[in-house]
Amino acid sequence: MSDKQFHIVPLAIGEFVVLETFAIHPDNLEETTDSGIVISTQKQDFSKALPRYAKIVSKGSLVPDSELNVGDFVVFPLGGHASNIEDPRIVNGQKITEKEKRQFSYVHWKNIGARYIQE
């Protein structure tokens, strides 16, 4: 890679959407009694947290406009097939920490079963 810094983003093709996934990452997981006494504490491993929701960052040209749009927040499709995409900054040769790493996946648009809307 060149020393020049390029802005690289994953671009969806066909019937696929690219999702930026977000996992729940509490710094500590604490188990407490009903009265609030902490019985055990463990550190969360950031690399093993499962995504809970995602933001659509790109959609292929064959995804219907009436269904999903870039910027929509959706439930991450745990039951369907999803493939990971490396953080574009790493592809560009940048050094980033595990906490700074952005998580991307691509899925077929029909695997997304729900999106969040504002009431």
PDB file of C-alpha atoms in Angstrom:
ATOM      1  CA  MET A   1       0.000   0.000   0.000  1.00  0.00           C
ATOM      2  CA  SER A   2       1.056   3.557  -0.589  1.00  0.00           C
ATOM      3  CA  ASP A   3       1.892   5.961   2.228  1.00  0.00           C
ATOM      4  CA  LYS A   4      -1.008   8.120   1.036  1.00  0.00           C
ATOM      5  CA  GLN A   5      -4.140   7.749   3.121  1.00  0.00           C
ATOM      6  CA  PHE A   6      -7.268   6.908   1.143  1.00  0.00           C
ATOM      7  CA  HIS A   7     -10.797   6.788   2.483  1.00  0.00           C
ATOM      8  CA  ILE A   8     -11.883   3.206   1.785  1.00  0.00           C
ATOM      9  CA  VAL A   9     -15.429   2.041   2.452  1.00  0.00           C
ATOM     10  CA  PRO A  10     -16.998  -1.360   1.811  1.00  0.00           C
ATOM     11  CA  LEU A  11     -19.407  -1.124  -1.129  1.00  0.00           C
ATOM     12  CA  ALA A  12     -22.290  -3.600  -1.416  1.00  0.00           C
ATOM     13  CA  ILE A  13     -23.116  -5.181  -4.756  1.00  0.00           C
ATOM     14  CA  GLY A  14     -26.215  -6.891  -6.148  1.00  0.00           C
ATOM     15  CA  GLU A  15     -28.714  -8.037  -3.506  1.00  0.00           C
ATOM     16  CA  PHE A  16     -26.353  -7.538  -0.558  1.00  0.00           C
ATOM     17  CA  VAL A  17     -26.105  -4.881   2.129  1.00  0.00           C
ATOM     18  CA  VAL A  18     -23.013  -3.933   4.109  1.00  0.00           C
ATOM     19  CA  LEU A  19     -23.646  -3.518   7.820  1.00  0.00           C
ATOM     20  CA  GLU A  20     -21.525  -1.830  10.448  1.00  0.00           C
ATOM     21  CA  THR A  21     -22.192  -4.035  13.435  1.00  0.00           C
ATOM     22  CA  PHE A  22     -22.348  -3.020  17.065  1.00  0.00           C
ATOM     23  CA  ALA A  23     -21.900  -5.432  19.936  1.00  0.00           C
ATOM     24  CA  ILE A  24     -22.747  -4.742  23.548  1.00  0.00           C
ATOM     25  CA  HIS A  25     -19.338  -4.141  25.152  1.00  0.00           C
ATOM     26  CA  PRO A  26     -19.591  -3.515  28.873  1.00  0.00           C
ATOM     27  CA  ASP A  27     -16.123  -3.079  30.376  1.00  0.00           C
ATOM     28  CA  ASN A  28     -16.993  -5.436  33.183  1.00  0.00           C
ATOM     29  CA  LEU A  29     -19.666  -8.044  33.583  1.00  0.00           C
ATOM     30  CA  GLU A  30     -20.793  -8.150  37.195  1.00  0.00           C
ATOM     31  CA  GLU A  31     -23.014 -10.717  38.813  1.00  0.00           C
ATOM     32  CA  THR A  32     -24.873  -9.291  41.806  1.00  0.00           C
ATOM     33  CA  THR A  33     -27.353 -10.483  44.387  1.00  0.00           C
ATOM     34  CA  ASP A  34     -30.829  -8.929  44.677  1.00  0.00           C
ATOM     35  CA  SER A  35     -29.481  -6.631  47.395  1.00  0.00           C
ATOM     36  CA  GLY A  36     -26.703  -5.361  45.108  1.00  0.00           C
ATOM     37  CA  ILE A  37     -23.710  -7.264  46.493  1.00  0.00           C
ATOM     38  CA  VAL A  38     -21.213  -8.118  43.735  1.00  0.00           C
ATOM     39  CA  ILE A  39     -20.517 -11.873  43.717  1.00  0.00           C
ATOM     40  CA  SER A  40     -18.246 -12.074  40.665  1.00  0.00           C
ATOM     41  CA  THR A  41     -16.676  -9.813  38.069  1.00  0.00           C
ATOM     42  CA  GLN A  42     -15.140 -10.735  34.735  1.00  0.00           C
ATOM     43  CA  LYS A  43     -13.608  -8.751  31.890  1.00  0.00           C
ATOM     44  CA  GLN A  44     -15.413  -8.757  28.544  1.00  0.00           C
ATOM     45  CA  ASP A  45     -13.336  -9.921  25.559  1.00  0.00           C
ATOM     46  CA  PHE A  46     -14.098  -7.361  22.814  1.00  0.00           C
ATOM     47  CA  SER A  47     -13.267  -9.804  20.028  1.00  0.00           C
ATOM     48  CA  LYS A  48     -15.870 -12.359  21.138  1.00  0.00           C
ATOM     49  CA  ALA A  49     -18.905 -10.134  21.649  1.00  0.00           C
ATOM     50  CA  LEU A  50     -21.786 -10.960  19.316  1.00  0.00           C
ATOM     51  CA  PRO A  51     -23.305  -8.119  17.297  1.00  0.00           C
ATOM     52  CA  ARG A  52     -26.778  -7.141  18.491  1.00  0.00           C
ATOM     53  CA  TYR A  53     -27.681  -4.470  15.963  1.00  0.00           C
ATOM     54  CA  ALA A  54     -26.202  -2.882  12.863  1.00  0.00           C
ATOM     55  CA  LYS A  55     -26.315   0.190  10.657  1.00  0.00           C
ATOM     56  CA  ILE A  56     -26.638  -0.160   6.894  1.00  0.00           C
ATOM     57  CA  VAL A  57     -23.629   1.617   5.361  1.00  0.00           C
ATOM     58  CA  SER A  58     -24.062   0.438   1.770  1.00  0.00           C
ATOM     59  CA  LYS A  59     -26.635  -1.441  -0.283  1.00  0.00           C
ATOM     60  CA  GLY A  60     -26.412  -3.112  -3.647  1.00  0.00           C
ATOM     61  CA  SER A  61     -28.297  -1.857  -6.683  1.00  0.00           C
ATOM     62  CA  LEU A  62     -30.780  -4.768  -6.564  1.00  0.00           C
ATOM     63  CA  VAL A  63     -31.986  -4.077  -2.989  1.00  0.00           C
ATOM     64  CA  PRO A  64     -35.509  -2.563  -3.151  1.00  0.00           C
ATOM     65  CA  ASP A  65     -35.618   1.085  -2.042  1.00  0.00           C
ATOM     66  CA  SER A  66     -38.890   0.480  -0.225  1.00  0.00           C
ATOM     67  CA  GLU A  67     -37.333  -2.063   2.159  1.00  0.00           C
ATOM     68  CA  LEU A  68     -33.961  -0.872   3.441  1.00  0.00           C
ATOM     69  CA  ASN A  69     -31.926   2.310   3.145  1.00  0.00           C
ATOM     70  CA  VAL A  70     -28.410   3.441   3.964  1.00  0.00           C
ATOM     71  CA  GLY A  71     -28.442   4.778   7.525  1.00  0.00           C
ATOM     72  CA  ASP A  72     -31.186   2.420   8.770  1.00  0.00           C
ATOM     73  CA  PHE A  73     -30.490   0.611  12.034  1.00  0.00           C
ATOM     74  CA  VAL A  74     -31.458  -3.056  11.865  1.00  0.00           C
ATOM     75  CA  VAL A  75     -31.399  -6.133  14.069  1.00  0.00           C
ATOM     76  CA  PHE A  76     -28.285  -8.142  13.217  1.00  0.00           C
ATOM     77  CA  PRO A  77     -29.400 -11.348  11.432  1.00  0.00           C
ATOM     78  CA  LEU A  78     -27.950 -14.078  13.664  1.00  0.00           C
ATOM     79  CA  GLY A  79     -29.927 -16.853  11.954  1.00  0.00           C
ATOM     80  CA  GLY A  80     -28.837 -16.093   8.394  1.00  0.00           C
ATOM     81  CA  HIS A  81     -25.463 -16.175   6.693  1.00  0.00           C
ATOM     82  CA  ALA A  82     -23.259 -13.141   7.323  1.00  0.00           C
ATOM     83  CA  SER A  83     -19.647 -12.684   6.250  1.00  0.00           C
ATOM     84  CA  ASN A  84     -17.152 -10.419   7.984  1.00  0.00           C
ATOM     85  CA  ILE A  85     -15.458  -7.553   6.178  1.00  0.00           C
ATOM     86  CA  GLU A  86     -12.104  -6.297   7.456  1.00  0.00           C
ATOM     87  CA  ASP A  87     -11.972  -2.709   8.711  1.00  0.00           C
ATOM     88  CA  PRO A  88     -11.110  -0.561   5.652  1.00  0.00           C
ATOM     89  CA  ARG A  89      -8.381   1.234   7.614  1.00  0.00           C
ATOM     90  CA  ILE A  90      -6.546  -2.071   8.063  1.00  0.00           C
ATOM     91  CA  VAL A  91      -6.888  -2.772   4.326  1.00  0.00           C
ATOM     92  CA  ASN A  92      -5.358   0.679   3.805  1.00  0.00           C
ATOM     93  CA  GLY A  93      -2.372  -0.315   5.965  1.00  0.00           C
ATOM     94  CA  GLN A  94      -3.224   1.790   9.013  1.00  0.00           C
ATOM     95  CA  LYS A  95      -2.381   0.503  12.484  1.00  0.00           C
ATOM     96  CA  ILE A  96      -5.377   0.555  14.813  1.00  0.00           C
ATOM     97  CA  THR A  97      -6.101  -1.007  18.184  1.00  0.00           C
ATOM     98  CA  GLU A  98      -8.711  -3.705  18.746  1.00  0.00           C
ATOM     99  CA  LYS A  99     -10.990  -1.163  20.481  1.00  0.00           C
ATOM    100  CA  GLU A 100     -10.759   1.260  17.517  1.00  0.00           C
ATOM    101  CA  LYS A 101     -11.558  -1.447  14.975  1.00  0.00           C
ATOM    102  CA  ARG A 102     -14.881  -1.075  13.159  1.00  0.00           C
ATOM    103  CA  GLN A 103     -16.847  -4.268  12.534  1.00  0.00           C
ATOM    104  CA  PHE A 104     -18.477  -4.770   9.135  1.00  0.00           C
ATOM    105  CA  SER A 105     -20.436  -7.663   7.657  1.00  0.00           C
ATOM    106  CA  TYR A 106     -22.348  -8.255   4.472  1.00  0.00           C
ATOM    107  CA  VAL A 107     -25.634 -10.133   4.230  1.00  0.00           C
ATOM    108  CA  HIS A 108     -28.362 -10.775   1.685  1.00  0.00           C
ATOM    109  CA  TRP A 109     -31.017  -8.118   2.246  1.00  0.00           C
ATOM    110  CA  LYS A 110     -33.743 -10.746   2.824  1.00  0.00           C
ATOM    111  CA  ASN A 111     -31.859 -12.035   5.908  1.00  0.00           C
ATOM    112  CA  ILE A 112     -32.621  -8.782   7.730  1.00  0.00           C
ATOM    113  CA  GLY A 113     -35.860  -9.361   9.595  1.00  0.00           C
ATOM    114  CA  ALA A 114     -36.418  -6.038  11.375  1.00  0.00           C
ATOM    115  CA  ARG A 115     -35.321  -2.435  11.382  1.00  0.00           C
ATOM    116  CA  TYR A 116     -35.582   0.201  14.073  1.00  0.00           C
ATOM    117  CA  ILE A 117     -37.875   3.174  13.462  1.00  0.00           C
ATOM    118  CA  GLN A 118     -38.623   6.248  15.495  1.00  0.00           C
ATOM    119  CA  GLU A 119     -42.203   6.476  16.765  1.00  0.00           C
TER     120      GLU A 119
END
